[in-house]
């Protein structure tokens, strides 16, 4: 049954009146528990969309509804993780996470807050480092603290802006696995920006493809038809992986530009949902 947990209607963003909009008339829905990745070229407006969903930025037109309530400013219902972790350097790992929990539950006792904080710190494998300050941690560990902090407020939605962009491949892999495990356990709804097509195929249920800006669109939605049980180590053995991967790369290399050109002449573009992983590709036009 469809349950449009997040509903985006006719979203546009223009930073200056004499400039074309970064993106225009964007509409999509996200179901509860879905993991969405959005990919597109640099500057097409991915971070701007994420910031509007977070309530950190105002759209020039359109609306965002989460759980049937209009988003109009930041809220603890949405946990955000950026590429840089923004931890408080004078606080320990434990206190950084506890601080977030205290803002969510100001009436909780210190013991209860610390117990909850340790639970999430343990989830990202950092329990033995709980008393360390951020300066004593590696970049990957700091990023994990950021993820623990975002999860600890138990947001209705997690918004991730290239959270692993600055990490080496090995650390990135470990954290991707942790994120998959946590999302499987908690059925967290996630909207994540990535430039890495393999990461998108590993993590996402659906991949939103954004055409180039200005006047960017969400041109297509790729349904990830690979089994949910996929792992980094084995997904390359599935023939679906290469079909999906080739489709995403072809979009980024060729079609994102063509779609931008036709969108500026036609104005409104329909979002198409596609299943390139299946041998018979199904394309559904959405209004
Ligand atoms: N505060 C701002 N004022 C003016 N223009 C802005 C502002 N923020 C973003 N832009 C412009 O809006 C466009 C979209 O930026 P945005 O950061 O959303 O793109 P992006 O797809 O996330 O890029 P990247 O992948 O490089 O992070 C860019 O052309 C950028 O220069």
PDB file of C-alpha atoms and ligand atoms in Angstrom:
ATOM      1  CA  UNK A   1       0.000   0.000   0.000  1.00  0.00           C
ATOM      2  CA  UNK A   2       1.320   3.467  -0.899  1.00  0.00           C
ATOM      3  CA  UNK A   3       2.152   5.658   2.037  1.00  0.00           C
ATOM      4  CA  UNK A   4       3.582   8.957   0.867  1.00  0.00           C
ATOM      5  CA  UNK A   5       5.585   9.735   3.987  1.00  0.00           C
ATOM      6  CA  UNK A   6       7.416  12.608   2.288  1.00  0.00           C
ATOM      7  CA  UNK A   7       5.672  14.589  -0.420  1.00  0.00           C
ATOM      8  CA  UNK A   8       7.439  17.247  -2.465  1.00  0.00           C
ATOM      9  CA  UNK A   9       5.214  19.363  -4.704  1.00  0.00           C
ATOM     10  CA  UNK A  10       6.338  21.787  -7.407  1.00  0.00           C
ATOM     11  CA  UNK A  11       9.605  22.763  -5.725  1.00  0.00           C
ATOM     12  CA  UNK A  12      11.683  25.503  -7.373  1.00  0.00           C
ATOM     13  CA  UNK A  13      14.706  27.442  -6.207  1.00  0.00           C
ATOM     14  CA  UNK A  14      16.049  30.666  -7.663  1.00  0.00           C
ATOM     15  CA  UNK A  15      18.898  32.416  -5.858  1.00  0.00           C
ATOM     16  CA  UNK A  16      18.631  35.694  -7.801  1.00  0.00           C
ATOM     17  CA  UNK A  17      15.796  37.272  -9.807  1.00  0.00           C
ATOM     18  CA  UNK A  18      18.038  37.851 -12.824  1.00  0.00           C
ATOM     19  CA  UNK A  19      19.274  34.232 -12.831  1.00  0.00           C
ATOM     20  CA  UNK A  20      17.441  31.106 -14.030  1.00  0.00           C
ATOM     21  CA  UNK A  21      16.201  28.752 -11.310  1.00  0.00           C
ATOM     22  CA  UNK A  22      18.638  26.110 -10.123  1.00  0.00           C
ATOM     23  CA  UNK A  23      15.782  23.610 -10.364  1.00  0.00           C
ATOM     24  CA  UNK A  24      12.165  23.996 -11.231  1.00  0.00           C
ATOM     25  CA  UNK A  25       8.843  22.310 -10.539  1.00  0.00           C
ATOM     26  CA  UNK A  26      10.276  19.248  -8.809  1.00  0.00           C
ATOM     27  CA  UNK A  27       7.786  16.773  -7.367  1.00  0.00           C
ATOM     28  CA  UNK A  28       8.364  13.361  -5.820  1.00  0.00           C
ATOM     29  CA  UNK A  29       7.270  11.153  -2.974  1.00  0.00           C
ATOM     30  CA  UNK A  30       9.187   8.929  -0.572  1.00  0.00           C
ATOM     31  CA  UNK A  31       7.609   6.027   1.288  1.00  0.00           C
ATOM     32  CA  UNK A  32       8.253   5.369   4.960  1.00  0.00           C
ATOM     33  CA  UNK A  33      11.377   3.217   5.378  1.00  0.00           C
ATOM     34  CA  UNK A  34      12.676   3.865   1.855  1.00  0.00           C
ATOM     35  CA  UNK A  35      16.347   4.590   1.194  1.00  0.00           C
ATOM     36  CA  UNK A  36      16.695   7.150  -1.596  1.00  0.00           C
ATOM     37  CA  UNK A  37      19.958   8.198  -3.219  1.00  0.00           C
ATOM     38  CA  UNK A  38      20.084  11.214  -5.502  1.00  0.00           C
ATOM     39  CA  UNK A  39      22.827  11.589  -8.078  1.00  0.00           C
ATOM     40  CA  UNK A  40      23.571  14.296 -10.608  1.00  0.00           C
ATOM     41  CA  UNK A  41      26.375  16.555 -11.741  1.00  0.00           C
ATOM     42  CA  UNK A  42      27.981  19.102  -9.476  1.00  0.00           C
ATOM     43  CA  UNK A  43      25.888  22.245  -9.169  1.00  0.00           C
ATOM     44  CA  UNK A  44      22.557  20.759 -10.308  1.00  0.00           C
ATOM     45  CA  UNK A  45      20.995  21.501  -6.918  1.00  0.00           C
ATOM     46  CA  UNK A  46      21.148  18.298  -4.869  1.00  0.00           C
ATOM     47  CA  UNK A  47      22.332  20.001  -1.669  1.00  0.00           C
ATOM     48  CA  UNK A  48      19.788  22.756  -2.142  1.00  0.00           C
ATOM     49  CA  UNK A  49      16.974  20.180  -2.319  1.00  0.00           C
ATOM     50  CA  UNK A  50      18.336  18.406   0.781  1.00  0.00           C
ATOM     51  CA  UNK A  51      18.547  21.705   2.661  1.00  0.00           C
ATOM     52  CA  UNK A  52      14.953  22.519   1.730  1.00  0.00           C
ATOM     53  CA  UNK A  53      13.862  19.071   2.979  1.00  0.00           C
ATOM     54  CA  UNK A  54      15.824  19.741   6.187  1.00  0.00           C
ATOM     55  CA  UNK A  55      14.077  23.101   6.577  1.00  0.00           C
ATOM     56  CA  UNK A  56      17.438  24.897   6.481  1.00  0.00           C
ATOM     57  CA  UNK A  57      16.687  26.669   3.230  1.00  0.00           C
ATOM     58  CA  UNK A  58      13.484  28.143   1.807  1.00  0.00           C
ATOM     59  CA  UNK A  59      12.248  27.153  -1.634  1.00  0.00           C
ATOM     60  CA  UNK A  60      11.217  29.902  -4.077  1.00  0.00           C
ATOM     61  CA  UNK A  61       8.055  27.926  -4.872  1.00  0.00           C
ATOM     62  CA  UNK A  62       6.482  24.626  -3.900  1.00  0.00           C
ATOM     63  CA  UNK A  63       5.897  22.667  -0.724  1.00  0.00           C
ATOM     64  CA  UNK A  64       7.377  19.806   1.283  1.00  0.00           C
ATOM     65  CA  UNK A  65       5.156  17.694   3.510  1.00  0.00           C
ATOM     66  CA  UNK A  66       6.517  15.129   5.931  1.00  0.00           C
ATOM     67  CA  UNK A  67       4.043  12.871   7.666  1.00  0.00           C
ATOM     68  CA  UNK A  68       1.266  15.189   6.395  1.00  0.00           C
ATOM     69  CA  UNK A  69       2.817  18.284   8.021  1.00  0.00           C
ATOM     70  CA  UNK A  70       4.391  21.049   5.988  1.00  0.00           C
ATOM     71  CA  UNK A  71       8.147  21.461   6.556  1.00  0.00           C
ATOM     72  CA  UNK A  72       8.823  25.055   7.585  1.00  0.00           C
ATOM     73  CA  UNK A  73      12.151  25.200   9.388  1.00  0.00           C
ATOM     74  CA  UNK A  74      14.600  22.807  11.023  1.00  0.00           C
ATOM     75  CA  UNK A  75      13.264  20.132  13.332  1.00  0.00           C
ATOM     76  CA  UNK A  76      14.564  17.221  15.378  1.00  0.00           C
ATOM     77  CA  UNK A  77      12.263  15.097  13.200  1.00  0.00           C
ATOM     78  CA  UNK A  78      14.971  15.321  10.546  1.00  0.00           C
ATOM     79  CA  UNK A  79      18.554  14.297  11.289  1.00  0.00           C
ATOM     80  CA  UNK A  80      21.155  15.780   8.956  1.00  0.00           C
ATOM     81  CA  UNK A  81      24.707  14.555   8.322  1.00  0.00           C
ATOM     82  CA  UNK A  82      26.972  16.705   6.145  1.00  0.00           C
ATOM     83  CA  UNK A  83      30.302  15.852   4.552  1.00  0.00           C
ATOM     84  CA  UNK A  84      32.066  17.575   7.405  1.00  0.00           C
ATOM     85  CA  UNK A  85      30.989  16.255  10.768  1.00  0.00           C
ATOM     86  CA  UNK A  86      30.638  19.501  12.792  1.00  0.00           C
ATOM     87  CA  UNK A  87      31.235  17.924  16.202  1.00  0.00           C
ATOM     88  CA  UNK A  88      31.781  20.067  19.262  1.00  0.00           C
ATOM     89  CA  UNK A  89      35.567  19.773  19.739  1.00  0.00           C
ATOM     90  CA  UNK A  90      35.530  20.425  23.497  1.00  0.00           C
ATOM     91  CA  UNK A  91      33.113  17.567  24.182  1.00  0.00           C
ATOM     92  CA  UNK A  92      33.809  13.825  24.233  1.00  0.00           C
ATOM     93  CA  UNK A  93      32.144  11.445  21.767  1.00  0.00           C
ATOM     94  CA  UNK A  94      29.681  10.515  24.499  1.00  0.00           C
ATOM     95  CA  UNK A  95      28.863  14.149  25.314  1.00  0.00           C
ATOM     96  CA  UNK A  96      28.475  15.092  21.642  1.00  0.00           C
ATOM     97  CA  UNK A  97      25.818  12.412  21.201  1.00  0.00           C
ATOM     98  CA  UNK A  98      24.282  13.014  24.649  1.00  0.00           C
ATOM     99  CA  UNK A  99      23.905  16.719  23.806  1.00  0.00           C
ATOM    100  CA  UNK A 100      21.702  15.849  20.815  1.00  0.00           C
ATOM    101  CA  UNK A 101      19.591  13.432  22.874  1.00  0.00           C
ATOM    102  CA  UNK A 102      19.138  16.045  25.600  1.00  0.00           C
ATOM    103  CA  UNK A 103      17.736  18.515  23.057  1.00  0.00           C
ATOM    104  CA  UNK A 104      15.241  15.859  21.958  1.00  0.00           C
ATOM    105  CA  UNK A 105      14.376  14.747  25.504  1.00  0.00           C
ATOM    106  CA  UNK A 106      15.117  17.667  27.894  1.00  0.00           C
ATOM    107  CA  UNK A 107      13.256  15.922  30.725  1.00  0.00           C
ATOM    108  CA  UNK A 108      15.343  12.730  30.654  1.00  0.00           C
ATOM    109  CA  UNK A 109      17.800  11.970  33.479  1.00  0.00           C
ATOM    110  CA  UNK A 110      21.510  12.117  32.754  1.00  0.00           C
ATOM    111  CA  UNK A 111      21.829   8.350  33.240  1.00  0.00           C
ATOM    112  CA  UNK A 112      19.054   7.641  30.742  1.00  0.00           C
ATOM    113  CA  UNK A 113      20.570  10.030  28.187  1.00  0.00           C
ATOM    114  CA  UNK A 114      24.032   8.480  28.548  1.00  0.00           C
ATOM    115  CA  UNK A 115      22.642   4.974  28.241  1.00  0.00           C
ATOM    116  CA  UNK A 116      20.861   5.923  25.012  1.00  0.00           C
ATOM    117  CA  UNK A 117      23.976   7.722  23.712  1.00  0.00           C
ATOM    118  CA  UNK A 118      26.148   4.668  24.377  1.00  0.00           C
ATOM    119  CA  UNK A 119      23.663   2.484  22.532  1.00  0.00           C
ATOM    120  CA  UNK A 120      24.110   4.526  19.334  1.00  0.00           C
ATOM    121  CA  UNK A 121      27.865   4.925  19.825  1.00  0.00           C
ATOM    122  CA  UNK A 122      28.057   1.147  20.096  1.00  0.00           C
ATOM    123  CA  UNK A 123      25.963   0.822  16.916  1.00  0.00           C
ATOM    124  CA  UNK A 124      28.691   2.588  14.932  1.00  0.00           C
ATOM    125  CA  UNK A 125      31.438   0.568  16.641  1.00  0.00           C
ATOM    126  CA  UNK A 126      32.924   3.345  18.767  1.00  0.00           C
ATOM    127  CA  UNK A 127      32.071   2.292  22.326  1.00  0.00           C
ATOM    128  CA  UNK A 128      35.728   1.983  23.349  1.00  0.00           C
ATOM    129  CA  UNK A 129      36.326   5.548  22.116  1.00  0.00           C
ATOM    130  CA  UNK A 130      33.329   7.073  23.908  1.00  0.00           C
ATOM    131  CA  UNK A 131      35.413   9.231  26.252  1.00  0.00           C
ATOM    132  CA  UNK A 132      37.729  10.596  23.554  1.00  0.00           C
ATOM    133  CA  UNK A 133      37.553  14.092  22.123  1.00  0.00           C
ATOM    134  CA  UNK A 134      37.032  14.531  18.348  1.00  0.00           C
ATOM    135  CA  UNK A 135      40.686  15.608  17.925  1.00  0.00           C
ATOM    136  CA  UNK A 136      41.744  12.118  19.061  1.00  0.00           C
ATOM    137  CA  UNK A 137      39.688  10.399  16.338  1.00  0.00           C
ATOM    138  CA  UNK A 138      40.324   9.691  12.647  1.00  0.00           C
ATOM    139  CA  UNK A 139      38.151  11.340   9.960  1.00  0.00           C
ATOM    140  CA  UNK A 140      36.131   8.141   9.528  1.00  0.00           C
ATOM    141  CA  UNK A 141      35.552   7.832  13.268  1.00  0.00           C
ATOM    142  CA  UNK A 142      34.375  11.446  13.485  1.00  0.00           C
ATOM    143  CA  UNK A 143      31.974  10.800  10.635  1.00  0.00           C
ATOM    144  CA  UNK A 144      30.633   7.770  12.514  1.00  0.00           C
ATOM    145  CA  UNK A 145      30.031   9.980  15.564  1.00  0.00           C
ATOM    146  CA  UNK A 146      28.040  12.310  13.282  1.00  0.00           C
ATOM    147  CA  UNK A 147      25.964   9.349  12.113  1.00  0.00           C
ATOM    148  CA  UNK A 148      25.451   8.104  15.695  1.00  0.00           C
ATOM    149  CA  UNK A 149      24.355  11.601  16.709  1.00  0.00           C
ATOM    150  CA  UNK A 150      21.889  11.869  13.819  1.00  0.00           C
ATOM    151  CA  UNK A 151      20.425   8.429  14.612  1.00  0.00           C
ATOM    152  CA  UNK A 152      20.334   9.107  18.350  1.00  0.00           C
ATOM    153  CA  UNK A 153      17.610  11.722  18.036  1.00  0.00           C
ATOM    154  CA  UNK A 154      15.572   9.014  16.272  1.00  0.00           C
ATOM    155  CA  UNK A 155      14.528  11.328  13.461  1.00  0.00           C
ATOM    156  CA  UNK A 156      11.611  10.471  11.238  1.00  0.00           C
ATOM    157  CA  UNK A 157      13.933  11.056   8.326  1.00  0.00           C
ATOM    158  CA  UNK A 158      17.695  11.022   7.879  1.00  0.00           C
ATOM    159  CA  UNK A 159      19.201  13.462   5.370  1.00  0.00           C
ATOM    160  CA  UNK A 160      22.758  12.627   4.313  1.00  0.00           C
ATOM    161  CA  UNK A 161      24.749  15.074   2.163  1.00  0.00           C
ATOM    162  CA  UNK A 162      27.676  13.051   0.787  1.00  0.00           C
ATOM    163  CA  UNK A 163      28.495  11.826   4.283  1.00  0.00           C
ATOM    164  CA  UNK A 164      31.332   9.549   3.136  1.00  0.00           C
ATOM    165  CA  UNK A 165      32.804  11.854   0.481  1.00  0.00           C
ATOM    166  CA  UNK A 166      35.972  12.628   2.376  1.00  0.00           C
ATOM    167  CA  UNK A 167      36.717   9.082   3.526  1.00  0.00           C
ATOM    168  CA  UNK A 168      39.149   6.532   2.136  1.00  0.00           C
ATOM    169  CA  UNK A 169      37.648   3.537   0.318  1.00  0.00           C
ATOM    170  CA  UNK A 170      38.164   1.080   3.170  1.00  0.00           C
ATOM    171  CA  UNK A 171      36.597   3.258   5.867  1.00  0.00           C
ATOM    172  CA  UNK A 172      33.803   4.185   3.501  1.00  0.00           C
ATOM    173  CA  UNK A 173      33.021   0.500   2.962  1.00  0.00           C
ATOM    174  CA  UNK A 174      32.918  -0.218   6.693  1.00  0.00           C
ATOM    175  CA  UNK A 175      30.564   2.699   7.352  1.00  0.00           C
ATOM    176  CA  UNK A 176      28.337   1.793   4.385  1.00  0.00           C
ATOM    177  CA  UNK A 177      27.940  -1.689   5.880  1.00  0.00           C
ATOM    178  CA  UNK A 178      27.108  -0.179   9.270  1.00  0.00           C
ATOM    179  CA  UNK A 179      24.574   2.176   7.743  1.00  0.00           C
ATOM    180  CA  UNK A 180      22.899  -0.708   5.877  1.00  0.00           C
ATOM    181  CA  UNK A 181      22.730  -2.750   9.070  1.00  0.00           C
ATOM    182  CA  UNK A 182      21.292   0.115  11.115  1.00  0.00           C
ATOM    183  CA  UNK A 183      18.705   0.964   8.452  1.00  0.00           C
ATOM    184  CA  UNK A 184      17.643  -2.695   8.206  1.00  0.00           C
ATOM    185  CA  UNK A 185      17.197  -2.761  11.998  1.00  0.00           C
ATOM    186  CA  UNK A 186      15.409   0.571  12.365  1.00  0.00           C
ATOM    187  CA  UNK A 187      13.549   0.877   8.996  1.00  0.00           C
ATOM    188  CA  UNK A 188      14.866   4.418   8.824  1.00  0.00           C
ATOM    189  CA  UNK A 189      13.734   6.630   5.928  1.00  0.00           C
ATOM    190  CA  UNK A 190      16.819   8.096   4.248  1.00  0.00           C
ATOM    191  CA  UNK A 191      17.497  10.717   1.566  1.00  0.00           C
ATOM    192  CA  UNK A 192      21.170  10.683   0.619  1.00  0.00           C
ATOM    193  CA  UNK A 193      23.304  12.582  -1.882  1.00  0.00           C
ATOM    194  CA  UNK A 194      26.195  10.682  -3.398  1.00  0.00           C
ATOM    195  CA  UNK A 195      28.501  10.990  -6.406  1.00  0.00           C
ATOM    196  CA  UNK A 196      29.367   7.293  -6.221  1.00  0.00           C
ATOM    197  CA  UNK A 197      27.149   5.070  -8.394  1.00  0.00           C
ATOM    198  CA  UNK A 198      28.313   1.866  -6.682  1.00  0.00           C
ATOM    199  CA  UNK A 199      27.392   3.349  -3.311  1.00  0.00           C
ATOM    200  CA  UNK A 200      23.953   4.260  -4.644  1.00  0.00           C
ATOM    201  CA  UNK A 201      23.387   0.717  -5.959  1.00  0.00           C
ATOM    202  CA  UNK A 202      24.510  -0.814  -2.662  1.00  0.00           C
ATOM    203  CA  UNK A 203      22.389   1.393  -0.410  1.00  0.00           C
ATOM    204  CA  UNK A 204      19.360   2.697  -2.265  1.00  0.00           C
ATOM    205  CA  UNK A 205      15.915   1.265  -2.915  1.00  0.00           C
ATOM    206  CA  UNK A 206      15.465   3.996  -5.524  1.00  0.00           C
ATOM    207  CA  UNK A 207      17.961   6.288  -7.216  1.00  0.00           C
ATOM    208  CA  UNK A 208      16.796   9.736  -8.318  1.00  0.00           C
ATOM    209  CA  UNK A 209      18.635  10.983 -11.414  1.00  0.00           C
ATOM    210  CA  UNK A 210      18.940  14.727 -11.639  1.00  0.00           C
ATOM    211  CA  UNK A 211      19.574  16.469 -14.948  1.00  0.00           C
ATOM    212  CA  UNK A 212      22.070  19.316 -15.181  1.00  0.00           C
ATOM    213  CA  UNK A 213      21.206  22.783 -13.949  1.00  0.00           C
ATOM    214  CA  UNK A 214      20.057  25.438 -14.333  1.00  0.00           C
ATOM    215  CA  UNK A 215      16.412  24.391 -14.629  1.00  0.00           C
ATOM    216  CA  UNK A 216      17.405  20.960 -13.321  1.00  0.00           C
ATOM    217  CA  UNK A 217      14.781  18.238 -13.022  1.00  0.00           C
ATOM    218  CA  UNK A 218      14.513  14.864 -11.383  1.00  0.00           C
ATOM    219  CA  UNK A 219      14.470  13.253 -14.780  1.00  0.00           C
ATOM    220  CA  UNK A 220      14.136   9.589 -13.816  1.00  0.00           C
ATOM    221  CA  UNK A 221      13.710   7.347 -10.824  1.00  0.00           C
ATOM    222  CA  UNK A 222      15.644   4.085 -11.056  1.00  0.00           C
ATOM    223  CA  UNK A 223      14.163   1.270  -8.979  1.00  0.00           C
ATOM    224  CA  UNK A 224      16.883  -0.927  -7.516  1.00  0.00           C
ATOM    225  CA  UNK A 225      15.587  -4.409  -8.315  1.00  0.00           C
ATOM    226  CA  UNK A 226      18.602  -6.217  -6.817  1.00  0.00           C
ATOM    227  CA  UNK A 227      17.866  -8.393  -3.756  1.00  0.00           C
ATOM    228  CA  UNK A 228      17.809  -6.425  -0.476  1.00  0.00           C
ATOM    229  CA  UNK A 229      20.355  -8.879   0.909  1.00  0.00           C
ATOM    230  CA  UNK A 230      23.050  -7.532  -1.454  1.00  0.00           C
ATOM    231  CA  UNK A 231      26.451  -6.789   0.049  1.00  0.00           C
ATOM    232  CA  UNK A 232      29.469  -4.857  -1.171  1.00  0.00           C
ATOM    233  CA  UNK A 233      31.370  -8.114  -1.589  1.00  0.00           C
ATOM    234  CA  UNK A 234      28.789  -9.987  -3.654  1.00  0.00           C
ATOM    235  CA  UNK A 235      26.668  -7.458  -5.559  1.00  0.00           C
ATOM    236  CA  UNK A 236      29.148  -7.465  -8.501  1.00  0.00           C
ATOM    237  CA  UNK A 237      28.291 -11.121  -9.187  1.00  0.00           C
ATOM    238  CA  UNK A 238      24.687 -10.251  -9.984  1.00  0.00           C
ATOM    239  CA  UNK A 239      24.138  -9.381 -13.692  1.00  0.00           C
ATOM    240  CA  UNK A 240      21.604  -6.766 -12.569  1.00  0.00           C
ATOM    241  CA  UNK A 241      24.439  -4.774 -11.020  1.00  0.00           C
ATOM    242  CA  UNK A 242      26.079  -4.055 -14.382  1.00  0.00           C
ATOM    243  CA  UNK A 243      22.796  -3.206 -16.078  1.00  0.00           C
ATOM    244  CA  UNK A 244      21.945  -0.685 -13.383  1.00  0.00           C
ATOM    245  CA  UNK A 245      25.483   0.666 -13.223  1.00  0.00           C
ATOM    246  CA  UNK A 246      25.718   1.161 -17.010  1.00  0.00           C
ATOM    247  CA  UNK A 247      22.343   2.901 -16.961  1.00  0.00           C
ATOM    248  CA  UNK A 248      23.440   5.346 -14.244  1.00  0.00           C
ATOM    249  CA  UNK A 249      26.796   6.069 -15.875  1.00  0.00           C
ATOM    250  CA  UNK A 250      25.147   6.579 -19.285  1.00  0.00           C
ATOM    251  CA  UNK A 251      22.752   9.052 -17.683  1.00  0.00           C
ATOM    252  CA  UNK A 252      25.569  11.009 -16.058  1.00  0.00           C
ATOM    253  CA  UNK A 253      27.848  10.994 -19.110  1.00  0.00           C
ATOM    254  CA  UNK A 254      25.304  11.571 -21.880  1.00  0.00           C
ATOM    255  CA  UNK A 255      21.676  12.009 -21.011  1.00  0.00           C
ATOM    256  CA  UNK A 256      21.786  14.488 -18.115  1.00  0.00           C
ATOM    257  CA  UNK A 257      22.869  17.193 -20.585  1.00  0.00           C
ATOM    258  CA  UNK A 258      20.355  16.246 -23.297  1.00  0.00           C
ATOM    259  CA  UNK A 259      17.510  16.251 -20.789  1.00  0.00           C
ATOM    260  CA  UNK A 260      18.549  19.717 -19.619  1.00  0.00           C
ATOM    261  CA  UNK A 261      18.423  20.998 -23.221  1.00  0.00           C
ATOM    262  CA  UNK A 262      14.994  19.496 -23.938  1.00  0.00           C
ATOM    263  CA  UNK A 263      13.630  20.580 -20.539  1.00  0.00           C
ATOM    264  CA  UNK A 264      14.481  24.218 -21.215  1.00  0.00           C
ATOM    265  CA  UNK A 265      12.566  24.073 -24.524  1.00  0.00           C
ATOM    266  CA  UNK A 266       9.584  21.995 -23.280  1.00  0.00           C
ATOM    267  CA  UNK A 267       9.461  23.513 -19.780  1.00  0.00           C
ATOM    268  CA  UNK A 268       7.763  20.664 -17.895  1.00  0.00           C
ATOM    269  CA  UNK A 269       9.288  17.220 -17.874  1.00  0.00           C
ATOM    270  CA  UNK A 270       7.596  14.060 -16.619  1.00  0.00           C
ATOM    271  CA  UNK A 271       9.507  11.912 -14.144  1.00  0.00           C
ATOM    272  CA  UNK A 272       9.852   8.377 -15.444  1.00  0.00           C
ATOM    273  CA  UNK A 273      10.350   5.369 -13.167  1.00  0.00           C
ATOM    274  CA  UNK A 274      12.605   2.712 -14.721  1.00  0.00           C
ATOM    275  CA  UNK A 275      13.929  -0.738 -13.820  1.00  0.00           C
ATOM    276  CA  UNK A 276      17.149  -1.159 -15.829  1.00  0.00           C
ATOM    277  CA  UNK A 277      18.265  -4.095 -13.664  1.00  0.00           C
ATOM    278  CA  UNK A 278      15.549  -6.310 -15.148  1.00  0.00           C
ATOM    279  CA  UNK A 279      16.108  -7.776 -18.590  1.00  0.00           C
ATOM    280  CA  UNK A 280      12.821  -6.327 -19.745  1.00  0.00           C
ATOM    281  CA  UNK A 281      13.002  -2.703 -18.708  1.00  0.00           C
ATOM    282  CA  UNK A 282       9.747  -1.298 -17.405  1.00  0.00           C
ATOM    283  CA  UNK A 283       9.276   2.461 -17.690  1.00  0.00           C
ATOM    284  CA  UNK A 284       6.317   4.091 -15.966  1.00  0.00           C
ATOM    285  CA  UNK A 285       5.472   7.733 -16.636  1.00  0.00           C
ATOM    286  CA  UNK A 286       4.412   9.616 -13.553  1.00  0.00           C
ATOM    287  CA  UNK A 287       2.424  12.819 -13.770  1.00  0.00           C
TER     288      UNK A 287
HETATM  289  N1  LIG B   1      23.562  30.520  -1.134  1.00  0.00           N
HETATM  290  C1  LIG B   1      23.665  30.499  -2.474  1.00  0.00           C
HETATM  291  N2  LIG B   1      23.617  31.644  -3.181  1.00  0.00           N
HETATM  292  C2  LIG B   1      23.685  31.651  -4.532  1.00  0.00           C
HETATM  293  N3  LIG B   1      23.816  30.532  -5.280  1.00  0.00           N
HETATM  294  C3  LIG B   1      23.889  29.364  -4.627  1.00  0.00           C
HETATM  295  C4  LIG B   1      23.819  29.278  -3.198  1.00  0.00           C
HETATM  296  N4  LIG B   1      23.898  27.977  -2.831  1.00  0.00           N
HETATM  297  C5  LIG B   1      24.015  27.269  -3.987  1.00  0.00           C
HETATM  298  N5  LIG B   1      24.020  28.111  -5.053  1.00  0.00           N
HETATM  299  C6  LIG B   1      24.094  27.708  -6.471  1.00  0.00           C
HETATM  300  O1  LIG B   1      23.043  26.797  -6.709  1.00  0.00           O
HETATM  301  C7  LIG B   1      23.481  25.770  -7.579  1.00  0.00           C
HETATM  302  C8  LIG B   1      23.220  24.423  -6.924  1.00  0.00           C
HETATM  303  O2  LIG B   1      24.079  24.252  -5.780  1.00  0.00           O
HETATM  304  P1  LIG B   1      24.048  22.940  -4.904  1.00  0.00           P
HETATM  305  O3  LIG B   1      25.120  23.054  -3.885  1.00  0.00           O
HETATM  306  O4  LIG B   1      22.676  22.670  -4.455  1.00  0.00           O
HETATM  307  O5  LIG B   1      24.455  21.834  -6.018  1.00  0.00           O
HETATM  308  P2  LIG B   1      24.904  20.321  -5.819  1.00  0.00           P
HETATM  309  O6  LIG B   1      24.233  19.548  -6.892  1.00  0.00           O
HETATM  310  O7  LIG B   1      24.675  19.872  -4.429  1.00  0.00           O
HETATM  311  O8  LIG B   1      26.476  20.424  -6.113  1.00  0.00           O
HETATM  312  P3  LIG B   1      27.689  19.499  -5.567  1.00  0.00           P
HETATM  313  O9  LIG B   1      27.438  18.129  -6.108  1.00  0.00           O
HETATM  314  O10 LIG B   1      28.899  20.145  -6.180  1.00  0.00           O
HETATM  315  O11 LIG B   1      27.677  19.577  -4.067  1.00  0.00           O
HETATM  316  C9  LIG B   1      24.950  26.040  -7.889  1.00  0.00           C
HETATM  317  O12 LIG B   1      25.036  26.672  -9.139  1.00  0.00           O
HETATM  318  C10 LIG B   1      25.371  26.953  -6.770  1.00  0.00           C
HETATM  319  O13 LIG B   1      26.389  27.833  -7.223  1.00  0.00           O
END
